XYZ file of C-alpha atoms in Angstrom:
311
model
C 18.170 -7.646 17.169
C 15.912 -10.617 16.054
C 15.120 -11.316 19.774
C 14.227 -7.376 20.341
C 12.075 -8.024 17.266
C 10.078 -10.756 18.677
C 9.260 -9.535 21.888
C 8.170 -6.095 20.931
C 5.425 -8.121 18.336
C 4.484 -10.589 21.174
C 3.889 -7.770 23.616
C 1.732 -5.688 20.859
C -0.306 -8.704 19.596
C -0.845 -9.619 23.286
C -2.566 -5.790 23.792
C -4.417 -6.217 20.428
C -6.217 -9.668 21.816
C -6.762 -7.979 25.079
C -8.640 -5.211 23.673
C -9.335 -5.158 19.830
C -12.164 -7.165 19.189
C -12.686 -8.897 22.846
C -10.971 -12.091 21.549
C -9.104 -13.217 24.873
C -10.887 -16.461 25.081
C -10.810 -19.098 21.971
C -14.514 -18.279 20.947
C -14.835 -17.328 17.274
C -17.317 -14.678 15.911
C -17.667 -13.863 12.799
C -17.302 -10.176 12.209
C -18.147 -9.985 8.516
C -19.448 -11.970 5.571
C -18.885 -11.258 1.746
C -21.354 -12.793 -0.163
C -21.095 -16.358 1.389
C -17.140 -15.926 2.641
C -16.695 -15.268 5.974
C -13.882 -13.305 7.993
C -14.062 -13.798 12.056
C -12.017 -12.523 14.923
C -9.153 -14.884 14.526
C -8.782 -13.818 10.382
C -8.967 -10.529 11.563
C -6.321 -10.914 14.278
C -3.900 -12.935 11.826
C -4.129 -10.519 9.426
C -2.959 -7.941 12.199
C 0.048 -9.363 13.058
C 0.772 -9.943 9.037
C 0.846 -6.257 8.681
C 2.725 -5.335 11.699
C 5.436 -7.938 9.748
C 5.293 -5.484 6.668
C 5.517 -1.935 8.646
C 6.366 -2.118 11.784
C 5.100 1.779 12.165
C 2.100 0.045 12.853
C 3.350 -0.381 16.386
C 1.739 2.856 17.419
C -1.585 2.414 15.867
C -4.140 2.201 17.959
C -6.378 -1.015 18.429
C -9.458 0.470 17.072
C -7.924 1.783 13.780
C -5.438 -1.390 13.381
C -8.837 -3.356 13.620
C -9.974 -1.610 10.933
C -7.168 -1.544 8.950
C -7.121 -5.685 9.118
C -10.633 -5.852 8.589
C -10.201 -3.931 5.312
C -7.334 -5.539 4.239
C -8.684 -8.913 4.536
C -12.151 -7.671 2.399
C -9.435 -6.604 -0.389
C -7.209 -9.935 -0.327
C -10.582 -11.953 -0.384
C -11.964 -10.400 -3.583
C -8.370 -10.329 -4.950
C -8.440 -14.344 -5.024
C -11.945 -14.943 -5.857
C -11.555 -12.993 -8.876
C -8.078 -14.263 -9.500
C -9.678 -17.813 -9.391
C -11.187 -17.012 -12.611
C -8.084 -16.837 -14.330
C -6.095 -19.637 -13.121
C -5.918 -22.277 -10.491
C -4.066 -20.371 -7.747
C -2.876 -23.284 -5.459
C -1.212 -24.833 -8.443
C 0.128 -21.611 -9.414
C 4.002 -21.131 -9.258
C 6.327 -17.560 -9.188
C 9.835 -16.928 -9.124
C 8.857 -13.210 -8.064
C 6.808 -14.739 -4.666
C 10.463 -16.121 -3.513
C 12.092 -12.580 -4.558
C 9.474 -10.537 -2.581
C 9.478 -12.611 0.341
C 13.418 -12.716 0.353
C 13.210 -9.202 0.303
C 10.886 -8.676 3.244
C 12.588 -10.858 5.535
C 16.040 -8.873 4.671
C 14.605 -5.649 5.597
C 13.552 -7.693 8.809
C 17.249 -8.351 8.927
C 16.691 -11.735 8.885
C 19.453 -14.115 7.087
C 17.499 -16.889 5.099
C 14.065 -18.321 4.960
C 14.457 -20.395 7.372
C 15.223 -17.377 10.046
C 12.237 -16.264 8.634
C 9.794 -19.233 9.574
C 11.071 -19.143 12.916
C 10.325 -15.304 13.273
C 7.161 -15.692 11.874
C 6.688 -18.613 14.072
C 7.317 -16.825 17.352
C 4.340 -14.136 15.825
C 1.709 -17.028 15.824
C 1.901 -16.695 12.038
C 2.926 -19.783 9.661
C 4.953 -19.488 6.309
C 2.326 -21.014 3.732
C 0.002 -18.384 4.860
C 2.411 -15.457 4.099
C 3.184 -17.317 0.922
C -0.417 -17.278 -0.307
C -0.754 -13.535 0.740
C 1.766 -12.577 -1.457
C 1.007 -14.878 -4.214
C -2.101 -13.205 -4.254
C -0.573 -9.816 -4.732
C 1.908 -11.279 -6.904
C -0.732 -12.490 -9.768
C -3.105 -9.606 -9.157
C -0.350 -7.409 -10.173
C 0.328 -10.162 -13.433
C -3.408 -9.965 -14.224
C -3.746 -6.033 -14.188
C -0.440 -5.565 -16.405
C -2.245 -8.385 -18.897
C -5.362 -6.418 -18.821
C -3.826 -3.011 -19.210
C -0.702 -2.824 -20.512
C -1.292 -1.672 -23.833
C -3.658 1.245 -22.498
C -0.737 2.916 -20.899
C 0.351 5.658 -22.702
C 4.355 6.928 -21.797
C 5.723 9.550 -23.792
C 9.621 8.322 -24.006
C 10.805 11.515 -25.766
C 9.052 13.822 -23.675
C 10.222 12.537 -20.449
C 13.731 12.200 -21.880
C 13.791 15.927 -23.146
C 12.356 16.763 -19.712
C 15.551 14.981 -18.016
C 17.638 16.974 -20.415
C 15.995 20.828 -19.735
C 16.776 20.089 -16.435
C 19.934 18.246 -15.958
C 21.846 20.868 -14.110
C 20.691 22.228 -10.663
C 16.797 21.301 -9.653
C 14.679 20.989 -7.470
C 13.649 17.616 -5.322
C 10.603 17.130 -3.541
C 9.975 14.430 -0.558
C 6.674 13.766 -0.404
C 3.936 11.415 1.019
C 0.463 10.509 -0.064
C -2.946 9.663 0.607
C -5.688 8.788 -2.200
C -9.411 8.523 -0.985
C -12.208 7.372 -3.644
C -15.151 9.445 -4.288
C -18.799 8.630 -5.530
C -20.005 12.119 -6.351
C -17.664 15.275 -7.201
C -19.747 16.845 -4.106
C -17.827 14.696 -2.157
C -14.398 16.269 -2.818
C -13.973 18.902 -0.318
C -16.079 17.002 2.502
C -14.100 13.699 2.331
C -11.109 16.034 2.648
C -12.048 18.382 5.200
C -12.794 14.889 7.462
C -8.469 13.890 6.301
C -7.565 17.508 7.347
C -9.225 16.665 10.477
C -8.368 13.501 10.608
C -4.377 14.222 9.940
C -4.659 17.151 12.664
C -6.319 14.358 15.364
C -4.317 11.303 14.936
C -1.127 12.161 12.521
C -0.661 11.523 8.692
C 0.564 7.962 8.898
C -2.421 6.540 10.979
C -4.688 8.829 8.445
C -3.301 7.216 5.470
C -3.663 3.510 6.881
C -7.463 4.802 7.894
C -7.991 6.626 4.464
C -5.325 5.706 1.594
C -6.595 3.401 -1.351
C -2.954 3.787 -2.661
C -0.449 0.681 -2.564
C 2.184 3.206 -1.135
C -0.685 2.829 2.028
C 1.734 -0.173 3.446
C 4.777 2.191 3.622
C 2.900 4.898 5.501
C 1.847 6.603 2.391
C 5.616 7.443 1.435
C 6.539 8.140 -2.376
C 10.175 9.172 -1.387
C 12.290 11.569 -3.758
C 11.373 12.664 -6.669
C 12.129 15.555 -9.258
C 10.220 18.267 -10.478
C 10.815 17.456 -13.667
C 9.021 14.085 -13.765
C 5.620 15.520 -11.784
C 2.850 17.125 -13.753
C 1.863 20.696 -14.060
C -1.016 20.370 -11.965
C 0.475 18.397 -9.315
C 3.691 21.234 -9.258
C 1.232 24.052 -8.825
C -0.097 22.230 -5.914
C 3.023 21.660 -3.999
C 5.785 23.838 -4.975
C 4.639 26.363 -2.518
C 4.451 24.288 0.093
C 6.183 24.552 3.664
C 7.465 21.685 4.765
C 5.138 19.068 6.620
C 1.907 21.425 5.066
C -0.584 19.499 2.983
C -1.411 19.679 -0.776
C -5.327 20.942 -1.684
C -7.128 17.563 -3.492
C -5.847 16.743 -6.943
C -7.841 14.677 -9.334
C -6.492 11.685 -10.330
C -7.837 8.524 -12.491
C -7.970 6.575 -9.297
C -9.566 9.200 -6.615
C -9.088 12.444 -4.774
C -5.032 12.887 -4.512
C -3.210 14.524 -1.542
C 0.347 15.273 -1.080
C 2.749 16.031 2.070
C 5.531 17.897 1.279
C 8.321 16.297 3.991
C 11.366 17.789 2.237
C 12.425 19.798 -0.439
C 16.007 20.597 -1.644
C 18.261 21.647 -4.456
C 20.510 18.885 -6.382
C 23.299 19.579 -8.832
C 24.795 16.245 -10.220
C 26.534 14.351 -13.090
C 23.166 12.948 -14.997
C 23.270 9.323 -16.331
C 20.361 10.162 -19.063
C 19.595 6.232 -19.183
C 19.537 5.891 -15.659
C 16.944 8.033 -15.193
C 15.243 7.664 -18.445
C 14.729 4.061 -17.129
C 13.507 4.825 -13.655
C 10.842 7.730 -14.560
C 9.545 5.038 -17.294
C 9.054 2.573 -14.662
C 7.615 5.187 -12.152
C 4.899 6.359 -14.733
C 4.752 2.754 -15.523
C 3.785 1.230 -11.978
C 1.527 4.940 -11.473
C -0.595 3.613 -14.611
C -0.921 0.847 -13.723
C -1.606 1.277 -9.679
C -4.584 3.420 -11.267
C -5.597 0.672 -13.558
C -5.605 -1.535 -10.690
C -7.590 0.934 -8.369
C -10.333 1.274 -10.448
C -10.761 -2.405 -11.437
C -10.604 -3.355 -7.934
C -13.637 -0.943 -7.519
C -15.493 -2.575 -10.023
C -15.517 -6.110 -9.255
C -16.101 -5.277 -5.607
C -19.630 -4.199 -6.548
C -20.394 -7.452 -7.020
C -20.128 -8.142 -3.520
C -22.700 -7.859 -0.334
C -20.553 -6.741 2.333
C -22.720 -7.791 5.782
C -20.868 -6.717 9.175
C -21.909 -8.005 12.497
């Protein structure tokens, strides 16, 4: 399995150097500069095979978007760290939650320990203290946005909880996907999503949301999994509720952008409820929404600080 792995990354990061950004010899170009940081072909091509590790869906994205996908991952992990830098002293910094993230994505490789996991990563030209950083970066981005925010989130515990209760006998369950594209002017709404629609019809939903998606759920193909009617909003049930399956939602505003759902499934449940169970889990949903929003829109704000030049 680890093996089949391998050569199926080799073979697709072989393509991407063959046509991507014209990289096949070892001559470096720089391909962008923020402020006075620069990202070349090589950062760009790293950062490629990084997120291939993370969703392998990205397989069957094409060169041209995957290059742009890297390039504008890399632009967000950059001004990430700088500003992060003003906080702490991120080399020194340590996490017990970097270890429990990485464990986890090197299980869902079905890898058995670290060290299977430097040796994978090894045989995809990538090296461990690289990875490490990456999601140290995430890690205390995440840390600084809870410490900045935390006490703005506002959760109503009793209304979710008598919202659980109302509907703890048969319901229904909605599958659903997302993509969430920023805006500058409201006039922008319906154009921005006309060019999605478009986009979705030309290339698919997943390579649209890796293209489009501001949203963290943009790593996972834009996939928010199950979730009951219950816990969604008014506004967001009259948008989907009507749905077919596979059809796509009209924008919703949301604090962080324009928001647009997929409907993939939709069924009826009937089951015992453990009222703390879910109590917990729509808390932490509403929770880690917040505070993806908080994070969104601070993001957007420091990055104005920024001269992006591309060459």
């Amino acid at each position: 399995m680890i093996r089949k792995k391998l050569k199926i990354i080799s073979f697709i990061v072989f393509i991407f150097f063959q046509t991507a950004i014209n990289a096949v010899s070892i001559e470096t170009k720089i391909i962008l500069k923020l402020n006075n940081e620069i990202i070349t072909n090589l950062d760009i091509e790293t950062e490629y095979r990084y997120l291939l590790i993370l969703n392998q869906k990205l397989r069957d994205v094409d060169d041209k978007t995957m290059f742009k996908v890297a390039k504008q991952s890399l632009i967000k992990e950059v001004i990430k760290k700088n500003e992060l830098n003003k906080y702490l002293n991120l080399k020194k910094e340590k996490n017990d939650l970097i270890d429990q993230t990485i464990e986890n994505l090197y299980q869902k490789l079905g890898l058995k320990s670290k060290n299977d996991f430097k040796i994978f990563l090894k045989k995809a030209k990538l090296n461990f203290d690289d990875i490490y950083e990456k999601f140290k970066i995430e890690v205390f981005w995440n840390q600084l946005i809870y410490t900045k925010f935390s006490n703005q989130v506002n959760i109503n515990k009793e209304l979710i909880k008598k919202n659980i209760l109302n509907n703890s006998q048969q319901q229904d369950v909605f599958n659903l996907s997302e993509i969430v594209y920023e805006i500058k002017t409201k006039d922008e709404i319906n154009k921005k999503y006309l060019d999605i629609i478009k986009n979705i019809e030309d290339i698919g939903f997943e390579k649209t949301v890796l293209l489009s998606s501001i949203s963290p759920s943009k790593n996972n193909s834009g996939s928010i999994g199950w979730i009951r009617k219950n816990s969604l909003s008014k506004k967001i049930i009259s948008k989907i509720e009507n749905l077919r399956i596979n059809q796509i939602s009209e924008p919703i505003i949301v604090p962080s952008g324009i928001l647009i759902l997929k409907l993939n499934e939709k069924k009826k449940i009937k089951e015992k409820l453990n009222l703390k169970k879910e109590l917990d889990k729509e808390i932490n949903r509403k929770l880690n929404d917040q505070l993806n929003n908080y994070s969104t829109i601070y993001f957007n704000k420091i990055k104005k600080n920024y001269t992006i030049n591309e060459y």
